[in-house]
Amino acid sequence: MNSIRQRLLIGLLAGLSLVLAASGYATYRQARTETNALFDYHLQQTALALRNQNLLALAMGAEDEGGDLLVQIWDRSRGLLYVSQPQRELPFATQAGFADLIWREKSWRLFALHAGDRIVQVAQPLSVRLRMSADIALHNLAPFLLLLPGMGLVVWFGVGAGLRPLYRIAADIERRRPDALEPVPAERLPAEITPLVHALNDLLARLAQVLDNQRQFVADAAHELRTPLTAVRLQAELARQATGPDARAETLRDLGAGLERASHLVEQLLAMARLDANPSTGRIEPVDLLALARAAVAEQAAIADARNLDLGLLPGEPVAVGGDPIELRTLLDNLVDNALRYTPGGGRVDVGVSRTEAEAVLAVRDTGPGIPPIERERVFDRFYRGAAVTTPGSGLGLAIVKRIADRHRARVCLSEPENGPGLRIAVHFPLV
Ligand SMILES: Nc1ncnc2c1ncn2[C@@H]1O[C@H](COP(=O)(O)OP(=O)(O)OP(=O)(O)O)[C@@H](O)[C@H]1O
Ligand SMILES: [Mg+2]
């Protein structure tokens, strides 16, 4: 039973029925006390009236007291002088006054009066009193019993009317196009439904934001891809037209470099898209930053050599942080790649791992031109490239770094190295 309407209806009717049953029982109890007092008085008065009655007149008149009264009169020696209903005769009561008696499986209330040489005994079946008390209780309850179906109807239609805004909102959402993410109107809604609508609107707003970001990203990506692809097409054309082996070799080399740039851009785009697709890190496991740095330095050593750069790992202790090893490797590769790319030949690039009380720090330091302070905020934006750079790149590296750092609750700090020019980028990971 998963309908608010049904639940309310059944709950309310069950509750009301319980209350009615309890109050019916209370009325019945009250009525019994009152009928007992009344009928006892009646028994007593009848006995008193009969104490001096002429027996003959009694027998002649057969004055039947209301039909359910049984009158018996004895003399002192227990000889029965009179009985009003011979077929229901009761035994002689030895005690004067009121008594309860069970005779032939029937309960009686009786009153015996010793008056001179007579004993007058008036009795009445108890069932008469019970029936009357029940009648009184039922009479009192009857109007309320009629109320039950009325209440049921009121609840049924009242709740139906109260829920109508909910159906309206559902229909409104159902009719929407998939990209219609504007908020559901929240005016004039019942207070119980408003929080749901607010939560829904929050979600819609976040969805709209995500959708916007993705649209922007796809548009930017398409735009960024156009440039290297145009270059590649031109280089291919030049290679086709080149005369002589030397010229052809040169244009083919350019073509290769252009293709490399395009595929690097595609790789960066894919990395970014992958991060966007999974809002939180995949697996979290202990990752030793020193081992990670050693592997990255070893892998990029050849590139550093080719560019005449001194790439090295600073001595340090292993430090483990919780994270996704593949994402952390992407982060470090981007930092080292930047340092190698922007540092002029003959320079140095050092990767270091250290720890403080609460943090593990992974830092890459180079002796290149550094990043001017006014650009430091913007270099983390997608597709942003330094104003002065001439080396090709897609402008996604640091955006990827920032995104991965955020997912690991790490912060990225840019600074100038203490000794000499260049750039130091440090990623501070919380230690668990
Ligand atoms: N080590 C560095 N030294 C000097 N400038 C840097 C360094 N690292 C990054 N920058 C500057 O920050 C900008 C953004 O870097 P980012 O890594 O995001 O993009 P990119 O290197 O241009 O392209 P990508 O890394 O996607 O191929 C760079 O264009 C450059 O101007
Ligand atoms: Mg880069």
Coordinates of C-alpha atoms and ligand atoms in Angstrom, one line a residue:
M1 CA 0.0 0.0 0.0
N2 CA 2.1 2.8 -1.2
S3 CA -0.3 5.6 -1.6
I4 CA -0.5 8.6 0.7
R5 CA -4.2 8.8 0.2
Q6 CA -4.8 5.2 1.1
R7 CA -2.5 5.3 4.1
L8 CA -4.1 8.4 5.4
L9 CA -7.6 7.0 4.9
I10 CA -6.9 3.7 6.5
G11 CA -4.9 5.2 9.4
L12 CA -7.6 7.8 10.1
L13 CA -10.5 5.4 9.9
A14 CA -8.7 2.8 12.0
G15 CA -7.9 5.5 14.6
L16 CA -11.4 6.8 14.6
S17 CA -12.9 3.3 15.0
L18 CA -10.6 2.7 17.9
V19 CA -11.7 5.9 19.6
L20 CA -15.3 5.1 18.9
A21 CA -15.0 1.6 20.3
A22 CA -13.3 2.9 23.5
S23 CA -15.9 5.6 24.0
G24 CA -18.7 3.0 23.3
Y25 CA -17.3 0.8 26.0
A26 CA -17.1 3.7 28.4
T27 CA -20.7 4.7 27.7
Y28 CA -21.8 1.1 28.2
R29 CA -20.1 0.9 31.6
Q30 CA -21.6 4.1 32.7
A31 CA -25.1 3.0 31.5
R32 CA -24.7 -0.2 33.4
T33 CA -24.0 1.5 36.7
E34 CA -27.0 3.8 36.1
T35 CA -29.4 1.0 35.0
N36 CA -28.3 -1.1 38.0
A37 CA -29.1 1.7 40.5
L38 CA -32.4 2.3 38.7
F39 CA -33.6 -1.3 38.5
D40 CA -32.4 -2.0 42.1
Y41 CA -34.6 0.8 43.2
H42 CA -37.4 -0.5 41.1
L43 CA -37.1 -4.0 42.7
Q44 CA -37.1 -2.5 46.2
Q45 CA -40.1 -0.3 45.6
T46 CA -42.1 -3.3 44.1
A47 CA -41.3 -5.4 47.1
L48 CA -42.3 -2.6 49.5
A49 CA -45.6 -2.1 47.6
L50 CA -46.4 -5.9 47.8
R51 CA -45.6 -6.4 51.5
N52 CA -49.2 -5.7 52.6
Q53 CA -51.0 -6.6 49.3
N54 CA -54.0 -8.9 49.5
L55 CA -52.9 -12.2 48.1
L56 CA -56.2 -12.9 46.5
A57 CA -56.3 -9.6 44.7
L58 CA -52.8 -10.2 43.6
A59 CA -53.6 -13.6 42.1
M60 CA -56.8 -12.3 40.5
G61 CA -55.2 -9.2 39.1
A62 CA -52.1 -11.1 38.1
E63 CA -50.7 -7.7 38.1
D64 CA -47.6 -8.4 36.1
E65 CA -44.8 -6.0 37.0
G66 CA -43.5 -5.1 33.6
G67 CA -43.3 -8.7 32.4
D68 CA -39.7 -9.4 33.4
L69 CA -40.2 -9.1 37.2
L70 CA -40.7 -12.4 39.0
V71 CA -42.6 -11.9 42.3
Q72 CA -42.7 -14.6 44.9
I73 CA -44.3 -14.5 48.3
W74 CA -43.7 -17.0 51.1
D75 CA -45.0 -17.4 54.6
R76 CA -42.6 -17.9 57.6
S77 CA -42.6 -21.6 57.2
R78 CA -41.4 -21.3 53.6
G79 CA -44.8 -22.2 52.1
L80 CA -45.1 -20.5 48.8
L81 CA -48.2 -18.3 48.9
Y82 CA -47.9 -16.6 45.5
V83 CA -45.7 -16.7 42.4
S84 CA -46.3 -14.4 39.4
Q85 CA -44.8 -16.7 36.8
P86 CA -45.0 -20.3 38.0
Q87 CA -42.9 -21.6 35.1
R88 CA -39.8 -19.5 36.2
E89 CA -40.0 -20.2 39.9
L90 CA -36.8 -19.2 41.9
P91 CA -35.5 -20.8 45.1
F92 CA -36.2 -19.2 48.5
A93 CA -33.7 -16.5 49.4
T94 CA -32.6 -16.9 53.1
Q95 CA -31.1 -13.4 53.4
A96 CA -33.0 -10.2 53.3
G97 CA -31.9 -7.5 50.9
F98 CA -30.2 -7.6 47.4
A99 CA -28.5 -10.7 46.0
D100 CA -27.2 -12.0 42.7
L101 CA -28.2 -15.6 41.8
I102 CA -27.5 -18.0 39.0
W103 CA -30.4 -20.4 38.6
R104 CA -30.7 -22.8 35.7
E105 CA -27.8 -21.1 33.8
K106 CA -29.4 -17.7 34.0
S107 CA -28.3 -14.8 36.1
W108 CA -30.8 -13.0 38.3
R109 CA -30.8 -10.0 40.5
L110 CA -33.2 -10.2 43.4
F111 CA -34.5 -8.3 46.5
A112 CA -36.0 -10.1 49.5
L113 CA -38.1 -8.3 52.1
H114 CA -39.1 -9.9 55.4
A115 CA -42.3 -8.2 56.4
G116 CA -44.3 -9.6 59.3
D117 CA -45.3 -13.2 58.5
R118 CA -44.5 -12.8 54.8
I119 CA -41.3 -12.8 52.8
V120 CA -41.6 -10.9 49.5
Q121 CA -39.0 -11.7 46.9
V122 CA -38.8 -9.7 43.6
A123 CA -36.3 -10.8 41.0
Q124 CA -35.3 -9.8 37.5
P125 CA -33.1 -11.5 34.9
L126 CA -29.7 -9.6 34.6
S127 CA -29.9 -9.9 30.8
V128 CA -32.6 -7.1 30.8
R129 CA -30.1 -4.7 32.3
L130 CA -27.3 -5.7 30.0
R131 CA -29.5 -5.2 27.0
M132 CA -30.6 -1.8 28.1
S133 CA -27.1 -0.6 28.8
A134 CA -26.0 -1.9 25.3
D135 CA -28.9 -0.1 23.7
I136 CA -28.0 3.2 25.4
A137 CA -24.4 2.9 24.4
L138 CA -25.4 2.1 20.8
H139 CA -27.8 5.0 20.7
N140 CA -25.1 7.4 21.8
L141 CA -22.6 6.1 19.2
A142 CA -24.9 5.9 16.2
P143 CA -24.4 9.4 14.9
F144 CA -20.7 9.0 15.1
L145 CA -20.8 5.7 13.2
L146 CA -22.5 7.6 10.4
L147 CA -19.7 10.1 10.6
L148 CA -17.1 7.5 9.5
P149 CA -18.0 7.2 5.8
G150 CA -18.3 11.0 5.7
M151 CA -14.8 11.5 7.2
G152 CA -13.5 8.9 4.7
L153 CA -14.9 10.9 1.7
V154 CA -13.5 14.1 3.1
V155 CA -10.1 12.6 3.5
W156 CA -10.2 10.9 0.1
F157 CA -11.1 14.1 -1.8
G158 CA -9.2 16.5 0.4
V159 CA -5.9 14.6 0.0
G160 CA -6.5 14.2 -3.7
A161 CA -6.9 18.0 -4.0
G162 CA -3.8 18.5 -1.8
L163 CA -1.7 16.3 -4.1
R164 CA -2.9 17.9 -7.3
P165 CA 0.2 20.3 -7.5
L166 CA 2.4 17.2 -7.4
Y167 CA 0.6 15.7 -10.4
R168 CA 0.8 19.0 -12.2
I169 CA 4.6 19.2 -11.6
A170 CA 5.0 15.6 -12.8
A171 CA 3.1 16.3 -16.0
D172 CA 5.1 19.5 -16.5
I173 CA 8.4 17.7 -16.2
E174 CA 7.2 14.8 -18.4
R175 CA 6.3 17.2 -21.2
R176 CA 9.7 18.9 -21.3
R177 CA 12.3 18.4 -24.0
P178 CA 15.4 16.7 -22.7
D179 CA 17.5 19.9 -22.7
A180 CA 14.8 22.1 -21.0
L181 CA 16.4 22.5 -17.6
E182 CA 14.7 25.7 -16.4
P183 CA 13.4 25.5 -12.8
V184 CA 10.0 24.2 -12.0
P185 CA 7.8 27.1 -10.7
A186 CA 7.7 26.9 -6.9
E187 CA 5.1 29.6 -6.2
R188 CA 1.8 28.8 -4.5
L189 CA 2.9 25.2 -3.7
P190 CA 1.9 23.4 -0.4
A191 CA 4.7 23.7 2.2
E192 CA 5.2 19.9 2.1
I193 CA 6.0 19.9 -1.6
T194 CA 8.2 23.0 -1.7
P195 CA 11.4 21.3 -0.4
L196 CA 11.1 18.6 -3.1
V197 CA 10.7 21.2 -5.8
H198 CA 13.6 23.2 -4.4
A199 CA 15.8 20.1 -4.4
L200 CA 14.7 19.3 -7.9
N201 CA 15.5 22.8 -9.1
D202 CA 18.9 22.7 -7.5
L203 CA 19.6 19.5 -9.4
L204 CA 18.3 21.0 -12.6
A205 CA 20.6 24.0 -12.1
R206 CA 23.6 21.7 -11.5
L207 CA 22.7 19.7 -14.6
A208 CA 22.4 22.8 -16.7
Q209 CA 25.8 23.9 -15.5
V210 CA 27.3 20.5 -16.4
L211 CA 25.6 20.5 -19.7
D212 CA 26.9 24.0 -20.4
N213 CA 30.4 23.1 -19.4
Q214 CA 30.3 20.1 -21.8
R215 CA 28.9 22.1 -24.7
Q216 CA 31.6 24.7 -24.1
F217 CA 34.3 22.0 -23.9
V218 CA 33.2 20.3 -27.1
A219 CA 33.1 23.7 -28.9
D220 CA 36.5 24.6 -27.6
A221 CA 37.9 21.2 -28.5
A222 CA 36.6 21.4 -32.0
H223 CA 38.1 24.9 -32.3
E224 CA 41.4 23.8 -31.0
L225 CA 41.6 20.8 -33.2
R226 CA 41.0 22.8 -36.3
T227 CA 44.3 24.6 -36.1
P228 CA 46.7 21.6 -36.0
L229 CA 44.6 19.7 -38.5
T230 CA 44.7 22.6 -41.0
A231 CA 48.5 22.7 -40.5
V232 CA 48.8 19.0 -41.1
R233 CA 46.8 19.3 -44.3
L234 CA 49.0 22.1 -45.5
Q235 CA 52.1 20.2 -44.7
A236 CA 50.8 17.1 -46.5
E237 CA 50.1 19.3 -49.5
L238 CA 53.6 20.7 -49.3
A239 CA 55.1 17.2 -49.0
R240 CA 53.2 16.2 -52.1
Q241 CA 54.5 19.1 -54.1
A242 CA 58.1 19.0 -52.8
T243 CA 60.7 18.4 -55.5
G244 CA 63.9 16.7 -54.6
P245 CA 64.6 14.3 -51.7
D246 CA 65.9 17.0 -49.2
A247 CA 62.9 19.2 -49.5
R248 CA 60.6 16.3 -49.2
A249 CA 62.4 15.0 -46.1
E250 CA 62.0 18.4 -44.5
T251 CA 58.3 18.8 -45.2
L252 CA 57.7 15.2 -44.0
R253 CA 59.5 16.0 -40.8
D254 CA 57.2 19.0 -40.3
L255 CA 54.3 16.8 -41.1
G256 CA 55.4 14.4 -38.5
A257 CA 55.7 17.1 -35.9
G258 CA 52.3 18.5 -36.8
L259 CA 50.8 15.1 -36.4
E260 CA 52.5 14.7 -33.1
R261 CA 51.0 18.0 -31.9
A262 CA 47.5 17.0 -33.1
S263 CA 47.7 13.6 -31.3
H264 CA 49.1 15.3 -28.2
L265 CA 46.0 17.6 -28.2
V266 CA 43.7 14.6 -28.7
E267 CA 45.4 12.9 -25.8
Q268 CA 45.0 15.9 -23.5
L269 CA 41.3 16.3 -24.6
L270 CA 40.7 12.6 -23.8
A271 CA 42.3 12.9 -20.4
M272 CA 40.2 16.0 -19.6
A273 CA 37.0 14.3 -20.9
R274 CA 37.7 11.2 -18.8
L275 CA 38.1 13.3 -15.7
D276 CA 34.8 15.1 -16.5
A277 CA 33.0 11.8 -17.1
N278 CA 33.9 10.4 -13.6
P279 CA 33.2 13.1 -11.0
S280 CA 35.3 11.4 -8.3
T281 CA 38.5 9.4 -8.3
G282 CA 38.2 5.8 -9.3
R283 CA 40.0 3.6 -6.9
I284 CA 41.8 5.0 -3.8
E285 CA 44.9 3.1 -2.8
P286 CA 48.2 4.0 -1.1
V287 CA 50.5 5.5 -3.7
D288 CA 54.2 6.0 -3.0
L289 CA 55.0 9.5 -4.4
L290 CA 58.7 8.8 -4.5
A291 CA 58.3 5.7 -6.6
L292 CA 55.9 7.6 -8.8
A293 CA 58.4 10.4 -9.3
R294 CA 61.2 8.0 -10.0
A295 CA 59.2 6.3 -12.8
A296 CA 58.2 9.6 -14.4
V297 CA 61.8 10.9 -14.3
A298 CA 63.1 7.7 -15.9
E299 CA 60.5 7.8 -18.6
Q300 CA 61.2 11.4 -19.6
A301 CA 65.0 11.2 -19.3
A302 CA 65.4 10.7 -23.1
I303 CA 63.3 13.7 -23.9
A304 CA 65.3 15.8 -21.4
D305 CA 68.5 14.6 -23.0
A306 CA 67.3 15.5 -26.4
R307 CA 66.6 19.0 -25.2
N308 CA 69.8 19.3 -23.3
L309 CA 68.2 19.5 -19.9
D310 CA 69.3 18.1 -16.7
L311 CA 66.4 16.2 -15.3
G312 CA 66.8 14.6 -11.9
L313 CA 65.1 13.3 -8.8
L314 CA 66.0 14.9 -5.5
P315 CA 66.9 12.5 -2.6
G316 CA 64.0 11.9 -0.3
E317 CA 62.0 9.3 1.7
P318 CA 59.1 7.4 0.4
V319 CA 55.8 9.1 1.2
A320 CA 52.4 7.3 0.7
V321 CA 49.2 9.2 -0.1
G322 CA 45.8 7.8 -0.8
G323 CA 44.8 8.2 -4.5
D324 CA 44.4 6.8 -7.9
P325 CA 47.9 5.9 -9.2
I326 CA 47.0 6.5 -12.9
E327 CA 45.6 9.9 -12.2
L328 CA 48.5 10.9 -10.1
R329 CA 50.9 9.8 -12.8
T330 CA 49.0 11.9 -15.3
L331 CA 49.4 14.9 -13.0
L332 CA 53.1 14.4 -12.5
D333 CA 53.7 13.8 -16.3
N334 CA 52.0 17.1 -17.1
L335 CA 54.2 19.0 -14.6
V336 CA 57.4 17.4 -15.8
D337 CA 56.3 17.9 -19.5
N338 CA 55.8 21.6 -18.8
A339 CA 59.1 22.0 -17.1
L340 CA 60.9 20.3 -20.0
R341 CA 59.0 22.2 -22.6
Y342 CA 59.4 25.7 -21.2
T343 CA 62.9 25.5 -19.8
P344 CA 65.5 26.6 -22.3
G345 CA 68.3 24.1 -23.1
G346 CA 71.1 23.9 -20.6
G347 CA 68.7 24.3 -17.7
R348 CA 67.7 22.0 -14.8
V349 CA 64.5 20.3 -13.8
D350 CA 64.2 18.7 -10.4
V351 CA 61.4 16.5 -9.1
G352 CA 61.2 16.2 -5.3
V353 CA 59.1 14.5 -2.7
S354 CA 58.9 15.6 0.9
R355 CA 56.5 15.5 3.9
T356 CA 55.5 17.9 6.6
E357 CA 53.4 17.2 9.7
A358 CA 50.1 17.0 7.8
E359 CA 51.0 17.0 4.1
A360 CA 52.9 15.1 1.5
V361 CA 54.5 17.5 -1.1
L362 CA 55.3 16.6 -4.7
A363 CA 57.2 19.4 -6.3
V364 CA 58.7 20.1 -9.8
R365 CA 61.2 22.9 -10.0
D366 CA 62.8 24.3 -13.2
T367 CA 65.2 27.0 -14.2
G368 CA 62.9 28.3 -17.0
P369 CA 61.2 31.7 -17.4
G370 CA 58.6 31.0 -14.7
I371 CA 55.0 32.3 -14.8
P372 CA 54.4 36.0 -14.2
P373 CA 52.2 36.5 -11.1
I374 CA 49.3 38.0 -13.1
E375 CA 49.1 34.8 -15.1
R376 CA 49.2 32.4 -12.2
E377 CA 45.5 32.2 -11.6
R378 CA 44.7 31.8 -15.3
V379 CA 47.1 29.1 -16.2
F380 CA 44.7 26.5 -14.6
D381 CA 41.9 27.5 -17.1
R382 CA 41.2 25.2 -19.9
F383 CA 43.0 26.1 -23.2
Y384 CA 44.8 29.0 -21.5
R385 CA 48.3 29.4 -22.7
G386 CA 50.9 31.9 -21.5
A387 CA 51.1 35.1 -23.5
A388 CA 54.8 34.8 -24.2
V389 CA 55.0 31.1 -25.1
T390 CA 56.2 30.1 -28.5
T391 CA 56.4 26.3 -27.9
P392 CA 53.3 24.5 -29.2
G393 CA 50.8 23.1 -26.6
S394 CA 47.1 22.7 -26.0
G395 CA 46.7 24.7 -22.8
L396 CA 45.1 21.8 -21.0
G397 CA 48.0 20.4 -18.9
L398 CA 47.5 22.5 -15.8
A399 CA 43.7 22.3 -16.0
I400 CA 44.1 18.5 -15.9
V401 CA 46.6 18.9 -13.0
K402 CA 44.2 21.1 -11.1
R403 CA 41.3 18.8 -11.7
I404 CA 43.2 15.7 -10.5
A405 CA 44.5 17.6 -7.4
D406 CA 41.0 18.7 -6.5
R407 CA 39.8 15.1 -6.7
H408 CA 42.5 14.2 -4.2
R409 CA 41.8 17.2 -1.9
A410 CA 45.3 18.4 -2.7
R411 CA 46.2 22.1 -3.4
V412 CA 48.6 23.3 -6.1
C413 CA 51.0 26.1 -5.3
L414 CA 53.0 28.1 -7.9
S415 CA 56.1 29.9 -6.6
E416 CA 59.5 31.1 -7.6
P417 CA 62.3 28.8 -6.4
E418 CA 64.4 30.2 -3.5
N419 CA 67.6 30.1 -5.5
G420 CA 67.5 31.7 -8.8
P421 CA 64.8 32.2 -11.5
G422 CA 62.4 29.5 -12.7
L423 CA 59.2 28.0 -11.5
R424 CA 58.3 25.7 -8.6
I425 CA 55.0 23.9 -8.8
A426 CA 54.1 22.0 -5.6
V427 CA 51.1 19.7 -5.0
H428 CA 50.3 19.4 -1.3
F429 CA 48.4 16.2 -0.4
P430 CA 46.7 15.7 2.9
L431 CA 48.1 12.9 4.9
V432 CA 45.5 10.5 6.3
Ligands
LIG1 N1 57.2 25.2 -16.1 C1 56.7 26.2 -16.7 N2 57.4 27.3 -17.0 C2 56.9 28.4 -17.5 N3 55.6 28.5 -17.9 C3 54.8 27.5 -17.7 C4 55.3 26.3 -17.1 N4 54.2 25.4 -17.0 C5 53.2 26.0 -17.5 N5 53.5 27.3 -18.0 C6 52.6 28.2 -18.6 O1 51.3 27.9 -18.3 C7 50.5 27.7 -19.5 C8 49.5 26.6 -19.3 O2 50.2 25.4 -19.2 P1 49.4 24.0 -19.5 O3 50.3 22.9 -19.2 O4 48.1 24.1 -18.9 O5 49.3 24.1 -21.1 P2 50.3 23.9 -22.2 O6 51.6 23.4 -21.6 O7 50.4 25.1 -23.0 O8 49.6 22.8 -23.1 P3 49.5 21.2 -22.8 O9 50.2 21.0 -21.5 O10 48.1 20.9 -22.7 O11 50.1 20.6 -23.9 C9 51.5 27.4 -20.5 O12 51.1 27.8 -21.8 C10 52.7 28.2 -20.1 O13 52.5 29.6 -20.5
MG2 MG 51.5 21.7 -20.4

